[in-house]
Coordinates of C-alpha atoms in Angstrom, one line a residue:
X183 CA -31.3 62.9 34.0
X184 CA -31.3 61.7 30.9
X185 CA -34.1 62.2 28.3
X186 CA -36.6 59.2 26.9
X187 CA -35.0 59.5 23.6
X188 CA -31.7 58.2 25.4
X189 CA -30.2 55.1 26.7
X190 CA -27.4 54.1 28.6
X191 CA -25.8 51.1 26.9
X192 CA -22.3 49.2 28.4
X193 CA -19.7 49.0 25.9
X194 CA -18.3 45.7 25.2
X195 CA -15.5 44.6 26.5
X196 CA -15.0 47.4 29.0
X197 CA -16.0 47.3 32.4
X198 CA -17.7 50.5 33.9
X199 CA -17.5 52.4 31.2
X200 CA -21.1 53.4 29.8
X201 CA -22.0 55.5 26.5
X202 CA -25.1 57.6 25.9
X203 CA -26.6 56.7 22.2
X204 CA -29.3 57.9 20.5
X205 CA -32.8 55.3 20.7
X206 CA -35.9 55.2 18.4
X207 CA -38.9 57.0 19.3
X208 CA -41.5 54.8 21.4
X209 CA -44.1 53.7 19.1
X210 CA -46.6 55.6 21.4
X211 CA -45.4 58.9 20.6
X212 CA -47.3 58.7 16.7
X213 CA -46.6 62.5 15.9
X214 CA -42.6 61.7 16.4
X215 CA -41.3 61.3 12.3
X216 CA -38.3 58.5 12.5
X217 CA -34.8 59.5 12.7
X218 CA -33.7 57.3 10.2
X219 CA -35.9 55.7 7.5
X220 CA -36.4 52.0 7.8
X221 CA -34.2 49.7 5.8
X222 CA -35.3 47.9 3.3
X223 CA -35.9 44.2 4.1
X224 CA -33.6 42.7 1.4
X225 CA -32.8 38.5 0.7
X226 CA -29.4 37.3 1.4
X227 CA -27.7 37.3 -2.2
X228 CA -27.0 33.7 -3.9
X229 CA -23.7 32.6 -4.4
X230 CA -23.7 31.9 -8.1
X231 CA -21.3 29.3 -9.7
X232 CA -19.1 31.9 -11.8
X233 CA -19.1 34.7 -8.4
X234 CA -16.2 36.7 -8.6
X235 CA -14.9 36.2 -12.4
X236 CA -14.2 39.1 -14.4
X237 CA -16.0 37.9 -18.1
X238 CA -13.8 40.9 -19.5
X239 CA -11.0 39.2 -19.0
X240 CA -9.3 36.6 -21.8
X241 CA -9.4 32.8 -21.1
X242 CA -5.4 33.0 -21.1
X243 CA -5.6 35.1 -18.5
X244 CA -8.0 32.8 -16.4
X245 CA -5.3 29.8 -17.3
X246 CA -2.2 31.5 -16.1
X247 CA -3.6 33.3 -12.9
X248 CA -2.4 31.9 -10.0
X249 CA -3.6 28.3 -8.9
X250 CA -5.8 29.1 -6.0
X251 CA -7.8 31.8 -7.5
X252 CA -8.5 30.0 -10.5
X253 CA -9.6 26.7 -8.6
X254 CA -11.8 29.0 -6.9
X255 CA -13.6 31.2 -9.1
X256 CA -13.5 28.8 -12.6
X257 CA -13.2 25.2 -11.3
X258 CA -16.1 25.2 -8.7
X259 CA -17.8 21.8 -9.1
X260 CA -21.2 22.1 -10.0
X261 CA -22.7 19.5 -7.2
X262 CA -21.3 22.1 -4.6
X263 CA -22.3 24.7 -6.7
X264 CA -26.0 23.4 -6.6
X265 CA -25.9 21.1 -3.8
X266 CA -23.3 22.1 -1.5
X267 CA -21.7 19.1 -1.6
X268 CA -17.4 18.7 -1.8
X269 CA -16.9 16.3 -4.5
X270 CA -16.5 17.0 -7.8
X271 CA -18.5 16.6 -10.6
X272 CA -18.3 18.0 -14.0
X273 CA -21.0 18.2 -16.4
X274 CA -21.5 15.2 -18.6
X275 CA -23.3 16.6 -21.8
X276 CA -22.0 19.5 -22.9
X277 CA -23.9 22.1 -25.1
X278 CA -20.9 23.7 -26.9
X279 CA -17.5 23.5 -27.6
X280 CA -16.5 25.9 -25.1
X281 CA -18.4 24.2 -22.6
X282 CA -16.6 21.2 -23.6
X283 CA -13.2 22.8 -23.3
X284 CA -14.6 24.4 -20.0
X285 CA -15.1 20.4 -18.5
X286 CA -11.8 19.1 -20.1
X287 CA -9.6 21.2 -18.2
X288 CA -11.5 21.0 -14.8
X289 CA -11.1 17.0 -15.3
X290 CA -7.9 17.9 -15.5
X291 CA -7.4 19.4 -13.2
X292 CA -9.2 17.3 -10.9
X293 CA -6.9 14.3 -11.9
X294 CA -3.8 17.0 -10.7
X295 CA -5.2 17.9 -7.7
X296 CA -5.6 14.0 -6.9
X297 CA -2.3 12.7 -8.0
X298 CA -3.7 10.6 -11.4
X299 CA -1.6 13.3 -13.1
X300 CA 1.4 11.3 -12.0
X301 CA 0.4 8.0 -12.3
X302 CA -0.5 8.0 -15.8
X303 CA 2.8 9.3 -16.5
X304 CA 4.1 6.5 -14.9
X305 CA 1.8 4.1 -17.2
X306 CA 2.9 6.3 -20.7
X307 CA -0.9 7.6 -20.8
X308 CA -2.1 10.8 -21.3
X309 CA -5.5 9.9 -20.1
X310 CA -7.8 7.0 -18.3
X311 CA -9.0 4.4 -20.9
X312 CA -12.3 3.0 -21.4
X313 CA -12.6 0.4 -18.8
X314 CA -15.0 -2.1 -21.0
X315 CA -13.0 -2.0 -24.4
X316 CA -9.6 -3.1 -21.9
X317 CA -10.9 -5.8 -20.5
X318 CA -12.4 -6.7 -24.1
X319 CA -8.8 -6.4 -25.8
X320 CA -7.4 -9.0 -22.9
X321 CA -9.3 -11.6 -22.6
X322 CA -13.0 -12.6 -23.5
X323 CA -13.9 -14.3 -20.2
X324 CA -12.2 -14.1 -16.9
X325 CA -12.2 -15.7 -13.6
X326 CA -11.5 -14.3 -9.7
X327 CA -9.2 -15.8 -8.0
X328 CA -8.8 -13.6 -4.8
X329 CA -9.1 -10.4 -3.4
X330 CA -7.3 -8.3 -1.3
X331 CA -8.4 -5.2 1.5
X332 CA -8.3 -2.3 -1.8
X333 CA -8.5 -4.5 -4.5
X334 CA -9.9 -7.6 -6.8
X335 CA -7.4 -10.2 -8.4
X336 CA -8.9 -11.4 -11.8
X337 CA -7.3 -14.1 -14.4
X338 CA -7.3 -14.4 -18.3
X339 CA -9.0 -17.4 -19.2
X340 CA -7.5 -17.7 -22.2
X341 CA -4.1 -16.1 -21.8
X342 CA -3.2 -17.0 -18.1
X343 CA -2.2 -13.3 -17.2
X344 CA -3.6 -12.2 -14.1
X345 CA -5.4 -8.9 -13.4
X346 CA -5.3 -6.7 -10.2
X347 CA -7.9 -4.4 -10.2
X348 CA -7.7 -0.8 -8.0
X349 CA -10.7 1.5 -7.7
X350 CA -8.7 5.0 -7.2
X351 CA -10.1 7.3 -4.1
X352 CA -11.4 10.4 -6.4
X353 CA -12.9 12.0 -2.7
X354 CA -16.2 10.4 -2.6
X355 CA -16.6 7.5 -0.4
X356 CA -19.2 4.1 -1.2
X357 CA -20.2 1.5 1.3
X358 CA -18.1 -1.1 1.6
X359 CA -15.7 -0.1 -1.0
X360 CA -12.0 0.4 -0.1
X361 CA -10.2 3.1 -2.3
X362 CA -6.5 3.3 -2.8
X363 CA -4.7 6.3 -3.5
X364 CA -3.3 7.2 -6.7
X365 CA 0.0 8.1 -5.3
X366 CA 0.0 4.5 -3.4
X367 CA -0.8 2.7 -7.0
X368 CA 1.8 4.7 -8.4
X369 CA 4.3 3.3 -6.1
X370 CA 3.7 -0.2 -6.3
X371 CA 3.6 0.2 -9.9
X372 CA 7.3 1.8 -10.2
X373 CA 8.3 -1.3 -7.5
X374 CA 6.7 -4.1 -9.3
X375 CA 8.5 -2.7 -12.4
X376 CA 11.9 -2.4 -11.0
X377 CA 11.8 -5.6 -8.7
X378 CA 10.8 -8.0 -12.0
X379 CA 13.2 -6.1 -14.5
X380 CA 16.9 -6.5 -12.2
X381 CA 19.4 -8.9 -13.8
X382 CA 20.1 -11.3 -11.0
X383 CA 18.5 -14.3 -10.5
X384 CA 16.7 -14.2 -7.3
X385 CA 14.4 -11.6 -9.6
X386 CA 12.5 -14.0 -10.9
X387 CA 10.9 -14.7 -7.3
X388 CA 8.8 -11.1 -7.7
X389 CA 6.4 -11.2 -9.7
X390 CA 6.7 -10.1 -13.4
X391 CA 4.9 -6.7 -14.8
X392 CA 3.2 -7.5 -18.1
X393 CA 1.7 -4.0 -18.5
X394 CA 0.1 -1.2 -16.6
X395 CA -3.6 1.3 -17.2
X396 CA -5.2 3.6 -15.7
X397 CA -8.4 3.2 -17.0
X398 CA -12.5 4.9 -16.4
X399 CA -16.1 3.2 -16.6
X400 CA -18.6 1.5 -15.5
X401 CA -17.3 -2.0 -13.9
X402 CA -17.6 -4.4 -16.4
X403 CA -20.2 -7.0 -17.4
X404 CA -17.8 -9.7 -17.3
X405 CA -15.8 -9.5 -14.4
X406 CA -19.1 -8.9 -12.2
X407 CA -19.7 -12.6 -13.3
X408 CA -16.8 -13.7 -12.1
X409 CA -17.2 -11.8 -8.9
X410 CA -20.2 -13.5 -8.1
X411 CA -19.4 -16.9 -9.3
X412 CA -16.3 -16.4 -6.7
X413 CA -18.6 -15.5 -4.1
X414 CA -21.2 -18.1 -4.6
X415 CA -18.2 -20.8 -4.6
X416 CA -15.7 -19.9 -2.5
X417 CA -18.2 -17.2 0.6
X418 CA -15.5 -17.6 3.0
X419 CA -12.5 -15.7 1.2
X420 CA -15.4 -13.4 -0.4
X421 CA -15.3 -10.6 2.0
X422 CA -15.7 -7.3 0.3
X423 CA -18.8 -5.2 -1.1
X424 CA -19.6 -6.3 -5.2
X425 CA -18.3 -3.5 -6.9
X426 CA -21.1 -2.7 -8.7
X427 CA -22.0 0.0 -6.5
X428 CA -19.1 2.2 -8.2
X429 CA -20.0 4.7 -10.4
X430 CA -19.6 4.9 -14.2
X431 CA -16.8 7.8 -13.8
X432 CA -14.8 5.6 -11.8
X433 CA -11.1 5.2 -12.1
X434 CA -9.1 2.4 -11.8
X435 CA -5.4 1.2 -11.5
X436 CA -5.1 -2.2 -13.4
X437 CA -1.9 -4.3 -13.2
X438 CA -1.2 -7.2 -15.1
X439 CA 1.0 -9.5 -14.3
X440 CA 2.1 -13.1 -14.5
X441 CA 0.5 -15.9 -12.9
X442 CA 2.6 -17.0 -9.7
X443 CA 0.5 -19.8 -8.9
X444 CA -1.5 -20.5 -5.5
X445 CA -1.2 -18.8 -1.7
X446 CA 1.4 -20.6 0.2
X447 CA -1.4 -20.3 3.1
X448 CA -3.9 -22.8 1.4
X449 CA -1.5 -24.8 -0.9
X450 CA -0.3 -28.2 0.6
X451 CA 3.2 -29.1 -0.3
X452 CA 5.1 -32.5 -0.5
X453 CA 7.5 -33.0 2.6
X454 CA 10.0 -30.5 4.2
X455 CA 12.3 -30.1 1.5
X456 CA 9.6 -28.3 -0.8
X457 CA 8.9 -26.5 2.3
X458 CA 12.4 -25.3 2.9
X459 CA 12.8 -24.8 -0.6
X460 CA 9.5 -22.1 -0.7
X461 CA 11.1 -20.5 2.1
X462 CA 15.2 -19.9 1.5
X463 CA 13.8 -18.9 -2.0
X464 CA 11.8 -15.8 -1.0
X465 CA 14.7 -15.3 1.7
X466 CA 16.9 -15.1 -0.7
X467 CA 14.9 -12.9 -3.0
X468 CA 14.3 -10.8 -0.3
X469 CA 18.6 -10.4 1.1
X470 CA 18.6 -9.5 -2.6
X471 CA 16.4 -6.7 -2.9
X472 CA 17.6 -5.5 0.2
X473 CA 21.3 -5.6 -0.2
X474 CA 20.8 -3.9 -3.6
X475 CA 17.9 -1.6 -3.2
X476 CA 17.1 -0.8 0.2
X477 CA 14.4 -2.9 0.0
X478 CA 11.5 -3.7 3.2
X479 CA 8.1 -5.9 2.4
X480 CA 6.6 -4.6 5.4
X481 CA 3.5 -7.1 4.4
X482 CA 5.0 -10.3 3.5
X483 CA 2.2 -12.7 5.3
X484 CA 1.7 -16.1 3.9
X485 CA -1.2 -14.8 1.2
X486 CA 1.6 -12.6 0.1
X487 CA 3.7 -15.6 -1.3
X488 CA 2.8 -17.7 -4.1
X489 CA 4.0 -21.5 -5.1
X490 CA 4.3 -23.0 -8.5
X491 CA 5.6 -26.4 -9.2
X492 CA 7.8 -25.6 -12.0
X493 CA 11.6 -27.4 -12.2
X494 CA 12.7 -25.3 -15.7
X495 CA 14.4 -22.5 -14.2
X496 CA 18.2 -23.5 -14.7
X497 CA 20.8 -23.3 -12.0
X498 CA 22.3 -20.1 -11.1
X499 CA 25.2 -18.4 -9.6
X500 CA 23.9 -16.1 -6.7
X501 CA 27.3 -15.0 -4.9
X502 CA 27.7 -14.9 -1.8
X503 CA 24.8 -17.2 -1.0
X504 CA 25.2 -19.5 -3.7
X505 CA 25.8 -23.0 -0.7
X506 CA 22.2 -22.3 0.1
X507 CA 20.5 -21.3 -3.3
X508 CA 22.2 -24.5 -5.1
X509 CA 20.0 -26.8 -2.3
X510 CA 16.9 -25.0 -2.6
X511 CA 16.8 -24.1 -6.2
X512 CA 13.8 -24.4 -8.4
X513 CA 15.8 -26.7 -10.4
X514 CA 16.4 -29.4 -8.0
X515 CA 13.2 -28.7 -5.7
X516 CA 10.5 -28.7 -8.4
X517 CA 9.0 -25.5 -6.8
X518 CA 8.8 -21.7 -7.3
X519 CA 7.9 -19.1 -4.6
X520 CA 7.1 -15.9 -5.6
X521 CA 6.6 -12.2 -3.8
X522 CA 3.7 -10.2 -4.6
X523 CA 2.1 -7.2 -3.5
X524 CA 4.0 -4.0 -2.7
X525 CA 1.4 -1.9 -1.4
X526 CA 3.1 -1.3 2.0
X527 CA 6.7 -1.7 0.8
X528 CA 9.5 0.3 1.0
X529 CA 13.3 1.1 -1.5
X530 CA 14.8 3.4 -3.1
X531 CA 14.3 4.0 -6.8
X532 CA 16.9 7.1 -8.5
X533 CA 18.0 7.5 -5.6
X534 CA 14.5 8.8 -4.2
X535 CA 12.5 6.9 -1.0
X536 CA 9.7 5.4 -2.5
X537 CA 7.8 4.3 0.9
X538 CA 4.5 3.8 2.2
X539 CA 3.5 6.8 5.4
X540 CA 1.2 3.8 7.3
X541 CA -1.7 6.4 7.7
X542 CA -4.2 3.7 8.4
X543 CA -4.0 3.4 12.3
X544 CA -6.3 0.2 11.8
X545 CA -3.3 -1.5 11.4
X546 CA -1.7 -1.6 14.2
X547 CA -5.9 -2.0 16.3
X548 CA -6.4 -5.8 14.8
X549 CA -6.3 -8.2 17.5
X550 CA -6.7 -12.0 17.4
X551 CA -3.9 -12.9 15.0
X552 CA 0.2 -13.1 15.7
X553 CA 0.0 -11.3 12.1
X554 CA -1.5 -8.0 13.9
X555 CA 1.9 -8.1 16.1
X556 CA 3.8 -8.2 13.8
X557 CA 2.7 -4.9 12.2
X558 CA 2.9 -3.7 16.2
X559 CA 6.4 -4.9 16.4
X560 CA 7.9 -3.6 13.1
X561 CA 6.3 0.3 14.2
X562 CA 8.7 -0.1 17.0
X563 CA 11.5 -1.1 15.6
X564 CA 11.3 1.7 12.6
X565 CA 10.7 3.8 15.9
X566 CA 7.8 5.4 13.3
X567 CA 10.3 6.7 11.0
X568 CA 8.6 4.9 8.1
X569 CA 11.0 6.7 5.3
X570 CA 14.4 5.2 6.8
X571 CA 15.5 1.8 6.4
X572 CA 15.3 -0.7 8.8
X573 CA 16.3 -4.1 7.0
X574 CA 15.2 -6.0 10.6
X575 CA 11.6 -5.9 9.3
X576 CA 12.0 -8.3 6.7
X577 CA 13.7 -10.7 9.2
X578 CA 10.7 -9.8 11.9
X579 CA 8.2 -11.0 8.5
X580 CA 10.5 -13.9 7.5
X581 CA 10.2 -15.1 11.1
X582 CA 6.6 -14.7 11.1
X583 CA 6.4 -16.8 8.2
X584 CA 8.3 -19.2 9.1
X585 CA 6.6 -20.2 12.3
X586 CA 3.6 -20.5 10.5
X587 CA 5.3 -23.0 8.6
X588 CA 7.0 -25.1 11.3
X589 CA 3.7 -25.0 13.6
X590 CA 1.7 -26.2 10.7
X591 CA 3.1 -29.6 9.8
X592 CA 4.9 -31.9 12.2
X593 CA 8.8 -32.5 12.6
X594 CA 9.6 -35.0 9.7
X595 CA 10.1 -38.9 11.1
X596 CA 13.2 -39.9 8.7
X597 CA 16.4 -40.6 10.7
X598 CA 18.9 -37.8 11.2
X599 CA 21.0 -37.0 7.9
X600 CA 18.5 -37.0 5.5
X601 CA 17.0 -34.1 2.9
X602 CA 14.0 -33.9 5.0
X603 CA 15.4 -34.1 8.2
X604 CA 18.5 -31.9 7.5
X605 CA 15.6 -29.5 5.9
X606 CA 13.6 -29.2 9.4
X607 CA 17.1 -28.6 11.3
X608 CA 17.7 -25.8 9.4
X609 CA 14.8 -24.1 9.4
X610 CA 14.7 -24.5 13.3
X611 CA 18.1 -23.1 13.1
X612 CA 17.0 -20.1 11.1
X613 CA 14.3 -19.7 13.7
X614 CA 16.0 -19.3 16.8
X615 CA 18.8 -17.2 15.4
X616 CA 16.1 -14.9 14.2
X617 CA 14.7 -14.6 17.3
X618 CA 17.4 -13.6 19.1
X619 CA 18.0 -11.1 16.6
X620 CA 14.5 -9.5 17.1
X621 CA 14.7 -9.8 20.7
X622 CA 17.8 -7.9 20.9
X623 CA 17.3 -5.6 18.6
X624 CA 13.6 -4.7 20.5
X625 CA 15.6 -4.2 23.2
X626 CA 17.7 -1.4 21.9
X627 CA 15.8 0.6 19.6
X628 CA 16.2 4.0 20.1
X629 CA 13.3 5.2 21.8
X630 CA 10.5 7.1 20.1
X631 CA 10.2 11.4 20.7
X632 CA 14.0 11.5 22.2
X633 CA 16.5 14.1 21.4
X634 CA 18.9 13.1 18.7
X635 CA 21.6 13.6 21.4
X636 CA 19.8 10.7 23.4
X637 CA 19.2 8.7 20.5
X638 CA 22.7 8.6 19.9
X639 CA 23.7 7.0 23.1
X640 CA 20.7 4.3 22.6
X641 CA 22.5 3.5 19.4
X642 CA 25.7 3.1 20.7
X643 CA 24.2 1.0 23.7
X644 CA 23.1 -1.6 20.8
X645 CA 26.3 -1.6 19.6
X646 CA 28.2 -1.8 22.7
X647 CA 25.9 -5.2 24.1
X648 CA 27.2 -7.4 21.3
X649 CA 30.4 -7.2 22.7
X650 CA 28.8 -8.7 26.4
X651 CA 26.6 -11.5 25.0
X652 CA 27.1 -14.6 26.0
X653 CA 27.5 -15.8 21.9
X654 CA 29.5 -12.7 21.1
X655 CA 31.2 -15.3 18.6
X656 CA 28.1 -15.1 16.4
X657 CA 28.2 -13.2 13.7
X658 CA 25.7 -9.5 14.2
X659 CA 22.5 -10.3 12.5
X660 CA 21.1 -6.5 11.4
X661 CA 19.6 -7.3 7.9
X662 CA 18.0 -10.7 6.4
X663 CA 21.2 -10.7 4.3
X664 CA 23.9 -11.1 7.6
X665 CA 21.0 -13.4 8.5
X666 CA 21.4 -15.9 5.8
X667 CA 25.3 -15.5 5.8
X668 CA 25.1 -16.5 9.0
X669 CA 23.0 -19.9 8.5
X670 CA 26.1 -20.6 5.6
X671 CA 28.0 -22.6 8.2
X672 CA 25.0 -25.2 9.1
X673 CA 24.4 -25.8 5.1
X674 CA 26.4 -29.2 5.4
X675 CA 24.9 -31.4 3.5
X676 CA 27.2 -33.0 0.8
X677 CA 26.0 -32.5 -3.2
X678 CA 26.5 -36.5 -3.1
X679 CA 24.5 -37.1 -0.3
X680 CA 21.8 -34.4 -1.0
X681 CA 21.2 -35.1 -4.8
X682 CA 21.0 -39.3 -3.3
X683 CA 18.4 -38.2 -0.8
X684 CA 16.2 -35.8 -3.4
X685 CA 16.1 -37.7 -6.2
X686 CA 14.7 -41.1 -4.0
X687 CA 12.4 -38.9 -2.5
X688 CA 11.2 -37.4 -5.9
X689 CA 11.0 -40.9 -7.5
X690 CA 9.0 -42.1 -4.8
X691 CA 6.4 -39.2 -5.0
X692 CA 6.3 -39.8 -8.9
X693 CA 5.9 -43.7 -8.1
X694 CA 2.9 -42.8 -5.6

């Protein structure tokens, strides 16, 4: 039997087994001196903000150690420090000069970690600008003119430039407040630059960089008055949170660019032929960008095209589609569409992908709108593979914006033969050849989580149908370019006929 100093105790994790350990005295038995003196009641130790550095060692050494340990032990912000909070913060008023070399390199760091590094190589800056002092160099007033989901568009009173306006997610998060990645600025920076710098003609329908900052600061004074006099005016496009709720560290992507007029979805044009004109002309730009850059919208709504009436830009030669560009030129139209907005876009730049992931599920949740099918449609017919190129989207968008367009105004009531009614035919001709396209090839997109063995045979089922369609004589529509060469052969209109038509139609507007 075992004695009262003893206990039997069940080890863990081991059934049936028992082991005899040695127990306290009882607290009755006074005369019995402890076995082991008490321990010391000690407080947990405090996690100080430079735990774990070795002092002894040089600042050299601290810079060149490897990443992780020195993100650790040197760069840990002082709100988590104090607060236990994630997001960075570095201190503001430094007492020395080390101190202030101390907060320079975390900041840098900071902007590597969250992929500003990169973008302000991309704008030629070696660090953010003063927000104010920008906006003062530009322009002295400003005015809003619109506003998308992750930013603010702004115009130059005085020099007509227009100003897109991107708070940068830094990791901290304000209501109502949507913040775009740096990396996701960065690209739509590198596309606006590449799109509005090509040689060819149908260029000119993207819009035109002007310049490029990444700049820090409070939001300004002046463009807070235009926010609200944008919200007091127009309350129905108004829908996001005043920015004033951002912090004075805040960084921001700014664009400037050209102004390319109004949205094509509130802008009321003259007749079908201005209609068809908007439309072939961002077609056009479009088959261009694609056939020469791998190029996908993957956005291109109707706020996403805007309409200028300007007849200056001269007549051009664009190749292969030169029938349809020559009757729906700026020159002879008196309009010009442009494409803005590359946020979601996908091509290839130096021979890199330069694509957007589609992270944001929300996209694909909206209900209530054909737009919100659209973006449900093109996911299948990528088949989620958002880095490859799938050229059909910009046909599946095209489409999409061309039934807005045709279910918007009624069928023109001139007699067959002229502009406007040869304009309408062709547009419904455009339409239906486009959805058959789509249709077919929704039908045979590979399926999504196949083997590559099985998604072989998928593709060579699409390939293989062609040859049993009932218009097998058609010509394969994979890309908005085969589209448009396909639509050559109903471009009939005589240049006598046409430029008769146009030019009685135009004088009769200028009459009215």
């Amino acid at each position: 039997m075992l004695g009262s100093s003893t206990r039997q105790v069940h080890v863990y994790g081991r059934k049936g087994r028992t082991r005899v350990v040695q127990d306290a005295p009882s607290v009755l038995e006074e005369q019995a001196p402890p076995s082991t003196p008490p321990r010391k009641t000690t407080l947990p130790p405090t996690r100080g903000l430079f735990t774990g550095v070795d002092f002894r060692s040089t600042w050299d050494a601290w810079v060149h150690s490897p990443r992780e340990t020195f993100a650790s032990k040197v760069s840990t912000p002082w709100k988590q420090w104090a607060k236990g909070s994630s997001h960075a913060r570095t201190p503001l008023r430094p007492k020395s000069a080390n101190a202030q070399a101390l907060c320079d390199t975390l900041e840098d760091l900071s902007l590597e970690d969250r992929g500003v590094a990169s973008l302000l190589r991309r704008v030629q800056q070696s660090e953010p600008l003063d927000f104010e002092r920008l906006l003062t160099d530009l322009a002295p007033t400003y005015e809003k003119v619109g506003e998308a989901s992750y930013s603010e568009v702004y115009r130059c009173t005085s020099s007509g430039a227009i100003l897109k306006v991107i708070p940068l997610d830094m990791g901290t998060e304000h209501a109502g407040i949507a913040l775009s990645s740096p990396d996701s600025v960065d690209r739509e920076v590198a596309m606006i630059h590449a799109l509005s710098h090509a040689s060819h003609p149908c260029a000119r329908h993207f819009v035109q960089l002007q310049r490029a900052h990444v700049v820090r600061g409070a939001y300004p004074s002046a463009l807070l008055r235009a926010w609200d006099t944008f919200k007091a005016e127009q309350a129905s496009r108004s829908e996001n949170a005043r920015p004033s709720v951002l912090p004075s560290t805040q960084l921001y992507g700014v664009i400037v660019m050209n102004d390319a007029g109004q949205e094509l979805e509130g802008l009321s044009l003259r007749g079908w032929v201005e209609r068809a004109a908007v439309f072939w002309q961002v077609a056009c730009a479009v088959a261009f960008a694609e056939h020469t850059c791998s190029f996908e919208h993957r956005d291109l709504h109707m706020g996403n095209i805007l309409v200028r009436r300007d007849a200056s830009q001269p007549a051009s030669d664009v190749g292969a589609l030169s029938a349809l560009w020559r009757t729906y030129a700026p020159d002879r139209t008196g309009v010009h569409a442009t494409i803005i907005d590359y946020s979601l876009s996908r091509m290839e730049l130096d021979g890199q992908t330069v694509a957007y992931d589609f992270s944001d599920a929300s996209l694909f949740a909206g209900r209530g709108d054909a737009q919100y099918d659209v973006y449900r449609h093109m996911r299948r017919l990528v088949s989620e593979d958002w880095q490859g190129h799938a050229p059909m989207t910009n046909v599946l968008w095209l489409q999409f914006v061309l039934q807005r367009m045709l279910a918007m105004h009624a069928p023109p009531d001139d007699e067959p033969g002229t502009a406007a009614a040869h304009a309408y035919d062709l547009l419904v001709q455009a339409e239906q050849l486009a959805h058959e396209a789509i249709e077919h090839a929704q039908r045979h997109v590979p399926q999504r989580r196949v083997s590559t063995r099985s998604k072989r045979r998928s593709i060579q089922r699409s390939h293989d149908a062609w040859k049993v369609l009932p218009d097998a004589h058609r010509p394969r529509i994979t890309s908005t370019w085969t589209w448009l060469q396909a639509l050559l052969p109903y471009v009939e209109v005589s240049e006598a006929c046409a430029d008769a038509g146009w030019l009685a139609e135009r004088g009769g507007a200028a009459g009215s």
